[in-house]
Amino acid sequence: MTEQLPDTARFTEPQKDALNVRDADQDRTLRALHRLERAAGRPASAGPWNQETLAALVALDEATSDEQTNANEPDSLLSDIARTQPRLRNRVRGIRAQHAQIRQIIVDLRKDMTETEFSDRDNIDLRREIARLPSILRYHPARESDLIYEAYFDSFHAEIDN
């Protein structure tokens, strides 16, 4: 059963703003991921497949870069949790480390697509690497949401009202 929270036990305006930024970043990342999945799933031919897949990968790179930048800002929810809840600092570090790993995978894929001639590249391996991204990118926000929920529960001893 959920306990009702007093008015003082709600997100502050800066926290609400940070949550809105986080949600918008994740929505943009998800849209870019869907675009990449559609592009990579098309038949591979030298021109359109390569161009569409690379353009989708660039959009995903930009979205995840912005998401990482915003999450690392001093006024982000992750920064707030790390600052105010020492017990959860290692989990914040873990989420940030995972985000850096995701970014590196995307950067490496872009590099492979731009530095390797289409005819010399093994598109099956490239598709396999691209296919890994959805599960990684869908798991990451869930970990972050779990952390935010736990931090809220620890602070207010109540569940977040939906």
Short mmCIF file of N, CA and C in Angstrom, two decimals:
data_model
loop_
_atom_site.label_atom_id
_atom_site.label_comp_id
_atom_site.label_asym_id
_atom_site.label_seq_id
_atom_site.Cartn_x
_atom_site.Cartn_y
_atom_site.Cartn_z
N MET A 1 0.84 -1.17 0.00
CA MET A 1 0.00 0.00 0.00
C MET A 1 0.89 1.24 0.00
N THR A 2 0.49 2.23 -0.76
CA THR A 2 1.29 3.45 -0.88
C THR A 2 0.87 4.46 0.17
N GLU A 3 1.87 5.04 0.76
CA GLU A 3 1.65 6.06 1.78
C GLU A 3 1.52 7.41 1.07
N GLN A 4 0.58 8.26 1.50
CA GLN A 4 0.45 9.59 0.93
C GLN A 4 1.59 10.47 1.42
N LEU A 5 2.12 11.25 0.52
CA LEU A 5 3.24 12.11 0.87
C LEU A 5 2.77 13.51 1.24
N PRO A 6 3.39 14.10 2.24
CA PRO A 6 3.09 15.51 2.50
C PRO A 6 3.62 16.35 1.35
N ASP A 7 3.09 17.57 1.19
CA ASP A 7 3.51 18.43 0.09
C ASP A 7 5.01 18.66 0.05
N THR A 8 5.67 18.67 1.19
CA THR A 8 7.11 18.92 1.22
C THR A 8 7.91 17.72 0.73
N ALA A 9 7.27 16.55 0.64
CA ALA A 9 7.98 15.34 0.24
C ALA A 9 7.77 15.04 -1.24
N ARG A 10 7.72 16.05 -2.05
CA ARG A 10 7.57 15.88 -3.49
C ARG A 10 8.84 16.39 -4.17
N PHE A 11 9.00 16.03 -5.43
CA PHE A 11 10.16 16.53 -6.16
C PHE A 11 10.15 18.06 -6.16
N THR A 12 11.33 18.64 -6.01
CA THR A 12 11.46 20.09 -6.11
C THR A 12 11.36 20.48 -7.58
N GLU A 13 11.19 21.76 -7.84
CA GLU A 13 11.11 22.22 -9.24
C GLU A 13 12.38 21.87 -10.02
N PRO A 14 13.57 22.11 -9.47
CA PRO A 14 14.77 21.70 -10.21
C PRO A 14 14.82 20.19 -10.47
N GLN A 15 14.37 19.40 -9.52
CA GLN A 15 14.34 17.95 -9.72
C GLN A 15 13.33 17.57 -10.80
N LYS A 16 12.17 18.23 -10.81
CA LYS A 16 11.17 17.99 -11.85
C LYS A 16 11.74 18.36 -13.22
N ASP A 17 12.44 19.50 -13.29
CA ASP A 17 13.06 19.92 -14.55
C ASP A 17 14.09 18.89 -15.01
N ALA A 18 14.91 18.40 -14.08
CA ALA A 18 15.93 17.41 -14.42
C ALA A 18 15.27 16.11 -14.88
N LEU A 19 14.17 15.74 -14.26
CA LEU A 19 13.45 14.54 -14.66
C LEU A 19 12.86 14.70 -16.07
N ASN A 20 12.35 15.88 -16.36
CA ASN A 20 11.82 16.15 -17.71
C ASN A 20 12.91 16.10 -18.77
N VAL A 21 14.08 16.64 -18.46
CA VAL A 21 15.22 16.58 -19.38
C VAL A 21 15.61 15.13 -19.62
N ARG A 22 15.69 14.37 -18.54
CA ARG A 22 16.04 12.94 -18.64
C ARG A 22 15.06 12.20 -19.52
N ASP A 23 13.76 12.43 -19.30
CA ASP A 23 12.73 11.76 -20.10
C ASP A 23 12.83 12.14 -21.57
N ALA A 24 13.04 13.43 -21.85
CA ALA A 24 13.16 13.88 -23.24
C ALA A 24 14.39 13.26 -23.91
N ASP A 25 15.50 13.20 -23.18
CA ASP A 25 16.72 12.57 -23.71
C ASP A 25 16.46 11.11 -24.05
N GLN A 26 15.81 10.41 -23.13
CA GLN A 26 15.56 8.98 -23.36
C GLN A 26 14.60 8.76 -24.52
N ASP A 27 13.61 9.64 -24.67
CA ASP A 27 12.69 9.53 -25.81
C ASP A 27 13.44 9.74 -27.12
N ARG A 28 14.31 10.73 -27.16
CA ARG A 28 15.10 11.00 -28.37
C ARG A 28 16.01 9.82 -28.69
N THR A 29 16.63 9.26 -27.67
CA THR A 29 17.50 8.10 -27.87
C THR A 29 16.70 6.92 -28.41
N LEU A 30 15.52 6.70 -27.86
CA LEU A 30 14.68 5.59 -28.32
C LEU A 30 14.25 5.78 -29.78
N ARG A 31 13.88 7.01 -30.16
CA ARG A 31 13.52 7.29 -31.56
C ARG A 31 14.71 7.03 -32.48
N ALA A 32 15.89 7.45 -32.06
CA ALA A 32 17.10 7.23 -32.88
C ALA A 32 17.40 5.74 -32.98
N LEU A 33 17.20 5.02 -31.91
CA LEU A 33 17.43 3.57 -31.92
C LEU A 33 16.47 2.88 -32.89
N HIS A 34 15.20 3.27 -32.87
CA HIS A 34 14.22 2.69 -33.79
C HIS A 34 14.61 2.98 -35.24
N ARG A 35 15.08 4.18 -35.49
CA ARG A 35 15.53 4.54 -36.84
C ARG A 35 16.70 3.65 -37.27
N LEU A 36 17.64 3.41 -36.36
CA LEU A 36 18.78 2.56 -36.67
C LEU A 36 18.34 1.13 -36.94
N GLU A 37 17.43 0.62 -36.13
CA GLU A 37 16.93 -0.74 -36.34
C GLU A 37 16.26 -0.89 -37.71
N ARG A 38 15.46 0.11 -38.09
CA ARG A 38 14.81 0.06 -39.41
C ARG A 38 15.84 0.09 -40.53
N ALA A 39 16.80 0.99 -40.42
CA ALA A 39 17.81 1.13 -41.47
C ALA A 39 18.67 -0.13 -41.59
N ALA A 40 19.12 -0.66 -40.48
CA ALA A 40 19.99 -1.83 -40.50
C ALA A 40 19.25 -3.08 -40.94
N GLY A 41 17.94 -3.09 -40.81
CA GLY A 41 17.15 -4.26 -41.19
C GLY A 41 16.83 -4.34 -42.67
N ARG A 42 17.15 -3.29 -43.40
CA ARG A 42 16.90 -3.28 -44.85
C ARG A 42 17.96 -4.10 -45.57
N PRO A 43 17.66 -4.52 -46.79
CA PRO A 43 18.68 -5.26 -47.57
C PRO A 43 19.94 -4.41 -47.76
N ALA A 44 21.08 -5.03 -47.59
CA ALA A 44 22.35 -4.31 -47.70
C ALA A 44 22.75 -4.16 -49.16
N SER A 45 22.77 -2.93 -49.59
CA SER A 45 23.34 -2.60 -50.89
C SER A 45 24.26 -1.42 -50.65
N ALA A 46 25.25 -1.28 -51.46
CA ALA A 46 26.33 -0.31 -51.21
C ALA A 46 25.83 1.09 -50.90
N GLY A 47 24.89 1.61 -51.63
CA GLY A 47 24.50 3.00 -51.45
C GLY A 47 23.53 3.24 -50.33
N PRO A 48 22.24 2.95 -50.57
CA PRO A 48 21.21 3.33 -49.59
C PRO A 48 21.40 2.71 -48.21
N TRP A 49 21.72 1.44 -48.14
CA TRP A 49 21.85 0.79 -46.84
C TRP A 49 22.93 1.47 -46.01
N ASN A 50 24.08 1.65 -46.62
CA ASN A 50 25.21 2.25 -45.90
C ASN A 50 24.87 3.67 -45.46
N GLN A 51 24.30 4.48 -46.36
CA GLN A 51 23.98 5.87 -46.04
C GLN A 51 22.91 5.97 -44.96
N GLU A 52 21.83 5.19 -45.10
CA GLU A 52 20.74 5.25 -44.12
C GLU A 52 21.18 4.73 -42.75
N THR A 53 21.94 3.65 -42.75
CA THR A 53 22.40 3.09 -41.49
C THR A 53 23.38 4.04 -40.80
N LEU A 54 24.28 4.61 -41.57
CA LEU A 54 25.24 5.55 -40.98
C LEU A 54 24.52 6.80 -40.46
N ALA A 55 23.55 7.32 -41.21
CA ALA A 55 22.80 8.50 -40.76
C ALA A 55 22.05 8.19 -39.46
N ALA A 56 21.47 7.00 -39.38
CA ALA A 56 20.75 6.60 -38.16
C ALA A 56 21.72 6.44 -37.00
N LEU A 57 22.90 5.91 -37.28
CA LEU A 57 23.91 5.74 -36.24
C LEU A 57 24.42 7.10 -35.75
N VAL A 58 24.56 8.05 -36.65
CA VAL A 58 24.96 9.42 -36.27
C VAL A 58 23.89 10.03 -35.37
N ALA A 59 22.61 9.85 -35.72
CA ALA A 59 21.52 10.39 -34.89
C ALA A 59 21.54 9.76 -33.50
N LEU A 60 21.79 8.45 -33.44
CA LEU A 60 21.87 7.77 -32.14
C LEU A 60 23.08 8.26 -31.35
N ASP A 61 24.18 8.47 -32.03
CA ASP A 61 25.39 8.98 -31.39
C ASP A 61 25.12 10.35 -30.76
N GLU A 62 24.47 11.22 -31.51
CA GLU A 62 24.17 12.56 -30.99
C GLU A 62 23.20 12.50 -29.81
N ALA A 63 22.19 11.64 -29.92
CA ALA A 63 21.19 11.53 -28.84
C ALA A 63 21.83 11.00 -27.57
N THR A 64 22.64 9.95 -27.68
CA THR A 64 23.26 9.39 -26.48
C THR A 64 24.33 10.32 -25.92
N SER A 65 24.97 11.07 -26.78
CA SER A 65 25.96 12.04 -26.31
C SER A 65 25.27 13.13 -25.47
N ASP A 66 24.16 13.64 -25.99
CA ASP A 66 23.41 14.66 -25.24
C ASP A 66 22.89 14.08 -23.93
N GLU A 67 22.39 12.85 -23.99
CA GLU A 67 21.87 12.20 -22.79
C GLU A 67 22.97 12.07 -21.73
N GLN A 68 24.16 11.66 -22.17
CA GLN A 68 25.27 11.50 -21.23
C GLN A 68 25.69 12.86 -20.67
N THR A 69 25.78 13.85 -21.53
CA THR A 69 26.16 15.20 -21.08
C THR A 69 25.18 15.71 -20.03
N ASN A 70 23.89 15.58 -20.32
CA ASN A 70 22.87 16.06 -19.37
C ASN A 70 22.91 15.27 -18.06
N ALA A 71 23.13 13.97 -18.14
CA ALA A 71 23.18 13.14 -16.92
C ALA A 71 24.39 13.48 -16.06
N ASN A 72 25.44 14.01 -16.68
CA ASN A 72 26.65 14.35 -15.93
C ASN A 72 26.67 15.80 -15.43
N GLU A 73 25.65 16.56 -15.78
CA GLU A 73 25.58 17.95 -15.31
C GLU A 73 25.44 17.97 -13.78
N PRO A 74 25.98 19.00 -13.12
CA PRO A 74 25.90 19.07 -11.67
C PRO A 74 24.47 19.13 -11.12
N ASP A 75 23.51 19.59 -11.94
CA ASP A 75 22.13 19.69 -11.46
C ASP A 75 21.24 18.54 -11.96
N SER A 76 21.86 17.48 -12.50
CA SER A 76 21.08 16.33 -12.97
C SER A 76 20.59 15.50 -11.79
N LEU A 77 19.62 14.64 -12.06
CA LEU A 77 19.12 13.76 -11.00
C LEU A 77 20.22 12.84 -10.49
N LEU A 78 21.03 12.31 -11.40
CA LEU A 78 22.12 11.42 -10.96
C LEU A 78 23.09 12.16 -10.04
N SER A 79 23.44 13.38 -10.41
CA SER A 79 24.34 14.17 -9.57
C SER A 79 23.71 14.46 -8.22
N ASP A 80 22.41 14.76 -8.24
CA ASP A 80 21.70 15.03 -6.99
C ASP A 80 21.71 13.79 -6.10
N ILE A 81 21.47 12.63 -6.68
CA ILE A 81 21.48 11.39 -5.90
C ILE A 81 22.88 11.12 -5.35
N ALA A 82 23.90 11.28 -6.19
CA ALA A 82 25.28 11.04 -5.73
C ALA A 82 25.66 11.99 -4.60
N ARG A 83 25.18 13.22 -4.68
CA ARG A 83 25.53 14.23 -3.68
C ARG A 83 24.77 14.02 -2.37
N THR A 84 23.50 13.63 -2.46
CA THR A 84 22.67 13.60 -1.26
C THR A 84 22.51 12.22 -0.64
N GLN A 85 22.88 11.17 -1.38
CA GLN A 85 22.68 9.81 -0.87
C GLN A 85 23.96 8.99 -1.07
N PRO A 86 24.88 9.13 -0.14
CA PRO A 86 26.18 8.45 -0.27
C PRO A 86 26.07 6.94 -0.51
N ARG A 87 25.06 6.31 0.03
CA ARG A 87 24.90 4.87 -0.14
C ARG A 87 24.69 4.49 -1.60
N LEU A 88 24.18 5.41 -2.40
CA LEU A 88 23.86 5.12 -3.80
C LEU A 88 24.91 5.65 -4.79
N ARG A 89 25.99 6.25 -4.28
CA ARG A 89 27.01 6.83 -5.17
C ARG A 89 27.63 5.80 -6.11
N ASN A 90 27.91 4.61 -5.60
CA ASN A 90 28.51 3.60 -6.47
C ASN A 90 27.57 3.18 -7.59
N ARG A 91 26.29 3.14 -7.32
CA ARG A 91 25.33 2.81 -8.37
C ARG A 91 25.27 3.92 -9.42
N VAL A 92 25.38 5.17 -8.98
CA VAL A 92 25.43 6.28 -9.93
C VAL A 92 26.67 6.13 -10.80
N ARG A 93 27.81 5.83 -10.18
CA ARG A 93 29.04 5.62 -10.95
C ARG A 93 28.87 4.48 -11.95
N GLY A 94 28.21 3.41 -11.53
CA GLY A 94 27.98 2.27 -12.41
C GLY A 94 27.13 2.64 -13.61
N ILE A 95 26.09 3.42 -13.39
CA ILE A 95 25.23 3.86 -14.49
C ILE A 95 26.01 4.76 -15.43
N ARG A 96 26.81 5.65 -14.88
CA ARG A 96 27.62 6.52 -15.74
C ARG A 96 28.67 5.72 -16.52
N ALA A 97 29.25 4.72 -15.89
CA ALA A 97 30.23 3.87 -16.58
C ALA A 97 29.56 3.09 -17.71
N GLN A 98 28.36 2.59 -17.44
CA GLN A 98 27.64 1.86 -18.48
C GLN A 98 27.30 2.79 -19.64
N HIS A 99 26.94 4.01 -19.33
CA HIS A 99 26.64 4.97 -20.40
C HIS A 99 27.89 5.23 -21.24
N ALA A 100 29.02 5.33 -20.60
CA ALA A 100 30.28 5.53 -21.34
C ALA A 100 30.57 4.32 -22.25
N GLN A 101 30.28 3.13 -21.77
CA GLN A 101 30.49 1.93 -22.59
C GLN A 101 29.56 1.92 -23.80
N ILE A 102 28.31 2.30 -23.60
CA ILE A 102 27.36 2.38 -24.70
C ILE A 102 27.85 3.38 -25.74
N ARG A 103 28.29 4.52 -25.25
CA ARG A 103 28.80 5.56 -26.17
C ARG A 103 30.00 5.03 -26.96
N GLN A 104 30.87 4.27 -26.31
CA GLN A 104 32.04 3.74 -27.00
C GLN A 104 31.65 2.75 -28.09
N ILE A 105 30.66 1.91 -27.82
CA ILE A 105 30.17 0.97 -28.84
C ILE A 105 29.67 1.73 -30.06
N ILE A 106 28.91 2.78 -29.82
CA ILE A 106 28.36 3.58 -30.93
C ILE A 106 29.48 4.26 -31.71
N VAL A 107 30.43 4.84 -31.00
CA VAL A 107 31.57 5.50 -31.66
C VAL A 107 32.36 4.50 -32.50
N ASP A 108 32.58 3.30 -31.95
CA ASP A 108 33.32 2.27 -32.69
C ASP A 108 32.56 1.84 -33.95
N LEU A 109 31.25 1.71 -33.84
CA LEU A 109 30.45 1.34 -35.01
C LEU A 109 30.53 2.42 -36.09
N ARG A 110 30.42 3.67 -35.68
CA ARG A 110 30.54 4.78 -36.64
C ARG A 110 31.90 4.75 -37.32
N LYS A 111 32.92 4.54 -36.53
CA LYS A 111 34.28 4.50 -37.08
C LYS A 111 34.41 3.36 -38.09
N ASP A 112 33.88 2.21 -37.75
CA ASP A 112 33.94 1.06 -38.65
C ASP A 112 33.21 1.36 -39.95
N MET A 113 32.06 2.01 -39.86
CA MET A 113 31.29 2.31 -41.07
C MET A 113 31.93 3.38 -41.94
N THR A 114 32.63 4.31 -41.33
CA THR A 114 33.21 5.41 -42.12
C THR A 114 34.62 5.12 -42.61
N GLU A 115 35.36 4.27 -41.89
CA GLU A 115 36.75 4.01 -42.27
C GLU A 115 36.95 2.76 -43.11
N THR A 116 35.94 1.92 -43.21
CA THR A 116 36.07 0.68 -43.95
C THR A 116 35.24 0.78 -45.22
N GLU A 117 35.83 0.40 -46.34
CA GLU A 117 35.09 0.38 -47.60
C GLU A 117 33.93 -0.60 -47.49
N PHE A 118 32.79 -0.22 -48.08
CA PHE A 118 31.61 -1.07 -48.00
C PHE A 118 31.89 -2.48 -48.50
N SER A 119 32.63 -2.61 -49.58
CA SER A 119 32.89 -3.93 -50.16
C SER A 119 33.81 -4.77 -49.29
N ASP A 120 34.61 -4.14 -48.44
CA ASP A 120 35.55 -4.86 -47.58
C ASP A 120 34.97 -5.18 -46.21
N ARG A 121 33.84 -4.60 -45.90
CA ARG A 121 33.28 -4.75 -44.57
C ARG A 121 32.36 -5.97 -44.53
N ASP A 122 32.36 -6.65 -43.43
CA ASP A 122 31.46 -7.77 -43.23
C ASP A 122 30.18 -7.24 -42.61
N ASN A 123 29.16 -7.06 -43.43
CA ASN A 123 27.91 -6.47 -42.95
C ASN A 123 27.17 -7.36 -41.96
N ILE A 124 27.42 -8.64 -42.00
CA ILE A 124 26.80 -9.54 -41.03
C ILE A 124 27.32 -9.21 -39.63
N ASP A 125 28.63 -9.03 -39.50
CA ASP A 125 29.19 -8.64 -38.20
C ASP A 125 28.68 -7.27 -37.76
N LEU A 126 28.60 -6.35 -38.70
CA LEU A 126 28.10 -5.00 -38.38
C LEU A 126 26.65 -5.08 -37.91
N ARG A 127 25.82 -5.84 -38.60
CA ARG A 127 24.42 -6.00 -38.17
C ARG A 127 24.36 -6.64 -36.78
N ARG A 128 25.24 -7.59 -36.52
CA ARG A 128 25.26 -8.25 -35.21
C ARG A 128 25.59 -7.24 -34.12
N GLU A 129 26.56 -6.37 -34.38
CA GLU A 129 26.92 -5.34 -33.40
C GLU A 129 25.76 -4.35 -33.21
N ILE A 130 25.13 -3.98 -34.31
CA ILE A 130 23.99 -3.06 -34.22
C ILE A 130 22.85 -3.72 -33.45
N ALA A 131 22.66 -5.02 -33.65
CA ALA A 131 21.57 -5.75 -32.98
C ALA A 131 21.77 -5.80 -31.47
N ARG A 132 22.99 -5.66 -30.99
CA ARG A 132 23.25 -5.64 -29.54
C ARG A 132 22.75 -4.36 -28.88
N LEU A 133 22.74 -3.28 -29.63
CA LEU A 133 22.40 -1.97 -29.06
C LEU A 133 21.00 -1.89 -28.44
N PRO A 134 19.96 -2.42 -29.08
CA PRO A 134 18.62 -2.27 -28.47
C PRO A 134 18.52 -2.84 -27.06
N SER A 135 19.06 -4.03 -26.83
CA SER A 135 18.93 -4.59 -25.48
C SER A 135 19.74 -3.77 -24.48
N ILE A 136 20.91 -3.32 -24.89
CA ILE A 136 21.73 -2.50 -23.99
C ILE A 136 21.03 -1.18 -23.70
N LEU A 137 20.51 -0.54 -24.75
CA LEU A 137 19.91 0.78 -24.59
C LEU A 137 18.54 0.73 -23.90
N ARG A 138 17.90 -0.40 -23.92
CA ARG A 138 16.61 -0.51 -23.21
C ARG A 138 16.82 -0.89 -21.75
N TYR A 139 17.89 -1.58 -21.46
CA TYR A 139 18.20 -1.98 -20.09
C TYR A 139 18.73 -0.80 -19.28
N HIS A 140 19.51 0.05 -19.93
CA HIS A 140 20.16 1.17 -19.23
C HIS A 140 19.15 2.12 -18.57
N PRO A 141 18.12 2.61 -19.27
CA PRO A 141 17.16 3.51 -18.60
C PRO A 141 16.42 2.82 -17.46
N ALA A 142 16.21 1.52 -17.58
CA ALA A 142 15.52 0.80 -16.50
C ALA A 142 16.37 0.81 -15.23
N ARG A 143 17.68 0.59 -15.39
CA ARG A 143 18.59 0.66 -14.23
C ARG A 143 18.56 2.05 -13.60
N GLU A 144 18.57 3.06 -14.46
CA GLU A 144 18.55 4.44 -13.97
C GLU A 144 17.23 4.73 -13.27
N SER A 145 16.12 4.28 -13.83
CA SER A 145 14.81 4.49 -13.20
C SER A 145 14.73 3.79 -11.85
N ASP A 146 15.26 2.57 -11.78
CA ASP A 146 15.28 1.85 -10.50
C ASP A 146 16.06 2.63 -9.44
N LEU A 147 17.17 3.21 -9.85
CA LEU A 147 17.98 4.00 -8.92
C LEU A 147 17.23 5.23 -8.45
N ILE A 148 16.59 5.93 -9.37
CA ILE A 148 15.83 7.13 -9.00
C ILE A 148 14.69 6.76 -8.05
N TYR A 149 14.01 5.67 -8.36
CA TYR A 149 12.92 5.21 -7.48
C TYR A 149 13.46 4.89 -6.09
N GLU A 150 14.57 4.16 -6.03
CA GLU A 150 15.14 3.80 -4.73
C GLU A 150 15.56 5.04 -3.94
N ALA A 151 16.16 6.00 -4.63
CA ALA A 151 16.58 7.24 -3.96
C ALA A 151 15.38 8.00 -3.42
N TYR A 152 14.32 8.05 -4.20
CA TYR A 152 13.10 8.72 -3.75
C TYR A 152 12.51 8.01 -2.54
N PHE A 153 12.43 6.67 -2.64
CA PHE A 153 11.87 5.90 -1.54
C PHE A 153 12.70 6.08 -0.27
N ASP A 154 14.04 6.05 -0.41
CA ASP A 154 14.91 6.26 0.75
C ASP A 154 14.71 7.64 1.37
N SER A 155 14.50 8.63 0.53
CA SER A 155 14.35 10.00 1.04
C SER A 155 13.02 10.22 1.74
N PHE A 156 11.95 9.67 1.15
CA PHE A 156 10.61 10.02 1.62
C PHE A 156 9.85 8.84 2.23
N HIS A 157 10.47 7.67 2.22
CA HIS A 157 9.85 6.45 2.78
C HIS A 157 8.44 6.24 2.21
N ALA A 158 8.32 6.52 0.93
CA ALA A 158 7.04 6.34 0.23
C ALA A 158 7.33 6.10 -1.24
N GLU A 159 6.36 5.48 -1.88
CA GLU A 159 6.52 5.23 -3.31
C GLU A 159 6.16 6.47 -4.10
N ILE A 160 6.69 6.56 -5.32
CA ILE A 160 6.38 7.67 -6.21
C ILE A 160 4.96 7.49 -6.72
N ASP A 161 4.16 8.56 -6.64
CA ASP A 161 2.80 8.51 -7.18
C ASP A 161 2.88 8.55 -8.69
N ASN A 162 2.14 7.66 -9.33
CA ASN A 162 2.13 7.65 -10.81
C ASN A 162 1.10 8.60 -11.34
#
